[in-house]
XYZ file of C-alpha atoms in Angstrom:
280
model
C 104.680 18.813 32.383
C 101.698 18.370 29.547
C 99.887 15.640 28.418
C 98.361 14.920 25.020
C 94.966 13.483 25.255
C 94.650 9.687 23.847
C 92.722 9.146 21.031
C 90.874 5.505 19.409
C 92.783 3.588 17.317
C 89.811 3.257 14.352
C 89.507 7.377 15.381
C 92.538 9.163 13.758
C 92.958 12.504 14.887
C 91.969 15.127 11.633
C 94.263 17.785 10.848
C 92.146 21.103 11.343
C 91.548 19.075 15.195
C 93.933 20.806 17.065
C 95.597 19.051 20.344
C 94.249 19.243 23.623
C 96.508 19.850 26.053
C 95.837 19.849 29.838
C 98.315 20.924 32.733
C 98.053 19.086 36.192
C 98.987 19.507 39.051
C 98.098 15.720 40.575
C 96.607 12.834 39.531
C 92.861 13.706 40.342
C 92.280 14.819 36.513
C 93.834 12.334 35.042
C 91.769 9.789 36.822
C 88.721 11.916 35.787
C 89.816 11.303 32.322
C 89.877 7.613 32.670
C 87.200 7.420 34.186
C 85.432 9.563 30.954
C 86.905 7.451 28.219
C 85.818 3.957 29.923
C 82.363 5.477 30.201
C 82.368 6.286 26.415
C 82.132 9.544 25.725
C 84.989 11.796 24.411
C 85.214 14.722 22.359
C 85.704 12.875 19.114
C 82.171 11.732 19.196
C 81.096 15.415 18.399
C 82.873 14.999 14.847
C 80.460 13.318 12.248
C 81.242 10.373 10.883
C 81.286 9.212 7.233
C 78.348 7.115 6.165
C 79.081 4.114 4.784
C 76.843 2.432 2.324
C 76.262 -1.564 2.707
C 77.049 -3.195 0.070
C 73.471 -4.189 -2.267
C 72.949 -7.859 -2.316
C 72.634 -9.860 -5.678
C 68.924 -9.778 -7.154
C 66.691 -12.756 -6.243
C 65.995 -15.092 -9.072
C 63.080 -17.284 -8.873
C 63.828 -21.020 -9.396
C 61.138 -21.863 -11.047
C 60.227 -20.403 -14.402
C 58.339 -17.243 -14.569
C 55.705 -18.150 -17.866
C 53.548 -20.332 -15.893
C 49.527 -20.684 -16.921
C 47.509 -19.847 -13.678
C 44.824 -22.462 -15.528
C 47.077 -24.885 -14.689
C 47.151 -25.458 -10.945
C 43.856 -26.737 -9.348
C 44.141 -24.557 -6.443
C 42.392 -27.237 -3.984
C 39.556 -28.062 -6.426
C 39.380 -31.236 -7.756
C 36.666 -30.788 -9.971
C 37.861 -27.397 -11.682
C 35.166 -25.988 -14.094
C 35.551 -23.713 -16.584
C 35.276 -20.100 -15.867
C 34.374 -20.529 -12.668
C 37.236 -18.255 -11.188
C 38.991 -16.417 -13.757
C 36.138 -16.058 -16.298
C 36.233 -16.397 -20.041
C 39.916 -16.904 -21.430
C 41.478 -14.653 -23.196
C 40.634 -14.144 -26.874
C 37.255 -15.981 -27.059
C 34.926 -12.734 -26.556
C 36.523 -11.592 -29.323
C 33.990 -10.589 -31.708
C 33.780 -12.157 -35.297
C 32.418 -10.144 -38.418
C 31.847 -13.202 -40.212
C 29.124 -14.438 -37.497
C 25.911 -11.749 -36.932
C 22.165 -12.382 -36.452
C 20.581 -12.137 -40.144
C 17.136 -11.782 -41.262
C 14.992 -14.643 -41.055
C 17.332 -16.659 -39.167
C 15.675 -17.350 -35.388
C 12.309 -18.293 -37.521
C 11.459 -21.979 -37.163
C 11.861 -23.707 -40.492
C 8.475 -25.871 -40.869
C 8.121 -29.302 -43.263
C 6.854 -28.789 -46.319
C 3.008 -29.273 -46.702
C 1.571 -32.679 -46.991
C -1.567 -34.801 -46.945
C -2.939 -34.764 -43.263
C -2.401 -38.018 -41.817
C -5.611 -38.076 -38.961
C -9.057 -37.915 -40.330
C -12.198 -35.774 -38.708
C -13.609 -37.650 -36.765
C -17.548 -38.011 -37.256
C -20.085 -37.076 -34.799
C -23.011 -39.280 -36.587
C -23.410 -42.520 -37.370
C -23.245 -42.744 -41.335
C -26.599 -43.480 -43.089
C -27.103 -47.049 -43.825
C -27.342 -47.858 -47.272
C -30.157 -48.947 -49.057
C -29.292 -52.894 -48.989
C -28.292 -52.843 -45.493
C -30.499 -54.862 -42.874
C -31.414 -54.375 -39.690
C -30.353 -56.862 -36.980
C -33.438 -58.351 -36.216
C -34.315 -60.461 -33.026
C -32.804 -58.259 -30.271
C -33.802 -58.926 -26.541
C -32.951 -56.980 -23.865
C -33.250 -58.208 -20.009
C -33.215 -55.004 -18.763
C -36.169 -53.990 -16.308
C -36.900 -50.446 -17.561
C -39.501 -50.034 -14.699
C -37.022 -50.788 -11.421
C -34.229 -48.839 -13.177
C -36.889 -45.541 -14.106
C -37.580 -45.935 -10.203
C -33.904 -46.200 -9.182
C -32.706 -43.301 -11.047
C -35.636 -41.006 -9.854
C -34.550 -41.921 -6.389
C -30.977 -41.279 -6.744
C -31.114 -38.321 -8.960
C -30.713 -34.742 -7.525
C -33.602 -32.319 -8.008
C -33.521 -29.706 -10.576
C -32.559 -26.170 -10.219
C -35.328 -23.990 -10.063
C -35.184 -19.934 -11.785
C -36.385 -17.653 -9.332
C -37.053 -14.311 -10.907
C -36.116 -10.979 -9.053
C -39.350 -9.750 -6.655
C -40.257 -6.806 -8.728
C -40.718 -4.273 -5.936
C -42.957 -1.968 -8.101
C -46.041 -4.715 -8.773
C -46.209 -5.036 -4.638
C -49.348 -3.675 -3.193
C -48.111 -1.189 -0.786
C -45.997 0.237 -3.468
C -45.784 4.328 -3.356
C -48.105 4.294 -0.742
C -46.587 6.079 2.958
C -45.579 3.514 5.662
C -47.681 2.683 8.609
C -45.218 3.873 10.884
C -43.973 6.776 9.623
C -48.289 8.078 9.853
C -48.223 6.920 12.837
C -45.324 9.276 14.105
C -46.561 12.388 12.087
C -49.875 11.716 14.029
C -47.982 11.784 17.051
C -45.974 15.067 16.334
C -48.961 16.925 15.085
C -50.629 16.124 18.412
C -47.805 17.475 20.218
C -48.517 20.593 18.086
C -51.575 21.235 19.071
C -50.530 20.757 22.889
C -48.227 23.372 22.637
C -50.222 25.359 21.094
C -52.836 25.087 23.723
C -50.530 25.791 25.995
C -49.170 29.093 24.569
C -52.940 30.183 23.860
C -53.586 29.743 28.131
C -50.844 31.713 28.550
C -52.019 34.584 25.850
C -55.508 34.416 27.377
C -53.377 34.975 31.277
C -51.052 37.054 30.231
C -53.845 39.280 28.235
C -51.547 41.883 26.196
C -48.701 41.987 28.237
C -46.927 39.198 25.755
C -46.224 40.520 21.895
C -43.706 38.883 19.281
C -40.427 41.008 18.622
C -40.186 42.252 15.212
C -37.284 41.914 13.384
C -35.529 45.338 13.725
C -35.915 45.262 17.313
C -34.301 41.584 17.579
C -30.816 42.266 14.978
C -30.776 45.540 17.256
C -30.410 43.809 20.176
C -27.879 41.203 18.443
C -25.507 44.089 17.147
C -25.664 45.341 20.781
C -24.758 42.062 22.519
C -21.863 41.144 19.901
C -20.193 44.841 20.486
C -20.581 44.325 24.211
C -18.778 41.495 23.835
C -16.157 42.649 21.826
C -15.851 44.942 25.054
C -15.661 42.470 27.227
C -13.053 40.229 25.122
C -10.873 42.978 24.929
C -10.509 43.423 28.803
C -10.232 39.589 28.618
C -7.083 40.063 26.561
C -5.636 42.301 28.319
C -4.940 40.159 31.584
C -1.807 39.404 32.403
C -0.100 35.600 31.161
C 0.253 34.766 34.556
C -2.346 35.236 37.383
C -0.154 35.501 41.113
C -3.205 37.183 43.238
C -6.939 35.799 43.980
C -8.313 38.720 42.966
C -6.963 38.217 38.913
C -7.852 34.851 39.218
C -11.522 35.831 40.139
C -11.410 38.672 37.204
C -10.431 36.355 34.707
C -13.139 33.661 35.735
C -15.722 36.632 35.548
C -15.046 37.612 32.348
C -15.241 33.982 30.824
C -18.677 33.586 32.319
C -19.747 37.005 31.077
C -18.464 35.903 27.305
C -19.918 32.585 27.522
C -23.462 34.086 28.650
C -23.035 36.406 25.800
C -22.410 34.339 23.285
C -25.471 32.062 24.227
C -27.619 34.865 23.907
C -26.529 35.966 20.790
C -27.182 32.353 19.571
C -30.640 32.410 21.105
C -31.594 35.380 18.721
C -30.397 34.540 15.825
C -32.991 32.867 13.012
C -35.232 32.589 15.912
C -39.294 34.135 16.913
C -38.493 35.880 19.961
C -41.698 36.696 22.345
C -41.413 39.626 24.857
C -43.482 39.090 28.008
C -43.688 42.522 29.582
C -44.467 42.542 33.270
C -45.965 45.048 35.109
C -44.206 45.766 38.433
């Protein structure tokens, strides 16, 4: 009534496996169990199997030889030049005690000194001897005249040196320019206009008009500038952003009021003030 569960050929059973043994009742399980091992799995595949090593194939060994000069193959140049691609070969920057730079030995090594071969050449004619004659009979057909006129004609005129104008022998020289006396007689006429005119207004006015003194005028500065400081203060303290008509208005007052301010402050200062007082 049991059954011992096939196992793969290449698959022996181990010993510690112990059998597995099924009981059935009709041939539903064992069709199950066919149906299991075509499908390939099975309990045996739980069991790890032994790794097996492949065997290492023989080492490569090149056919051709292995001391081969790279200098040797041309690489797909046909005109190979020297150190063009590996650089110097080896050994020749080796350096070589018996060859260094002594003293005296990059100077150029002149010929030794002798006679000088071209002669100075003269810039006279030498003086005739004492037996020496003069060629005699000499006839020119030259026309001095027509060539004096021709080379007058063609020649270009002469340079002439102008000196410097020295500007201290001119005659105007330190004297005052015509125009400038004629615009200081213009502003000293414009002088005495105004001062006409302020003297018809004295002579109006009679002594209701008198010049400030200077007390009186840095009082009335120091009072101005701390006003102002008043009214920059209240400046300052409006708020950063105006939402009603009524701070926009207040702030617009207030710049007016400094500007005014500071305009008469600048009015005063290093200034003659006159105070016309009128009688009401």
């Amino acid at each position: 009534g049991s059954t011992q569960a096939p196992h793969l050929p290449d698959q022996p059973l181990p010993s510690h496996v112990p059998s597995v043994t099924h009981r059935t009742r009709d041939s539903t399980p064992t069709r199950q169990r066919a149906a299991m091992m075509q499908s390939g799995e099975s309990i045996y595949n739980l069991i790890p199997q032994p790794v097996v090593m492949p065997p290492r194939p023989p080492m490569h060994v090149s056919q051709y030889p292995g001391e081969v000069d790279p200098h040797g193959f041309d690489l797909g140049v046909s005109n190979k030049r020297g150190k063009a691609t590996f650089g110097h070969a080896t050994g020749t920057l080796k350096p070589k005690t018996d060859q260094f730079l002594k003293s005296h030995q990059k100077e150029p090594v002149l010929p030794p000194p002798a006679h000088p071969t071209r002669t100075k050449a003269t810039l006279k004619p030498a003086v005739p001897a004492m037996g020496d004659k003069p060629v005699m009979g000499l006839v020119s057909a030259k026309n001095f005249v027509t060539a004096n006129a021709v080379e007058n004609i063609l020649s270009q005129p002469k340079k002439t040196f102008q000196a410097p104008m020295d500007m201290t022998k001119k005659a105007n020289y330190g004297k005052v320019p015509r125009y400038l006396q004629t615009i200081k007689g213009q502003i000293n006429t414009e002088k005495e206009m105004i001062a006409e005119y302020h003297r018809q207004q004295a002579e109006t006015l009679g002594g209701s008009m008198r010049q400030m003194s200077g007390g009186e005028r840095d009082g009335l500065v120091v009072e101005l500038k701390v006003k102002w400081q008043k009214v920059n203060e209240a400046y300052q303290k409006l708020p950063f952003t105006l939402d009603t008509p009524q701070q926009k208005i207040r702030k617009e007052t207030l710049e007016a009021e400094l500007a005014q301010l500071e305009k008469d402050i600048k009015t005063l200062q290093g200034r003659q003030v006159v105070v016309v007082e009128e009688d009401y």
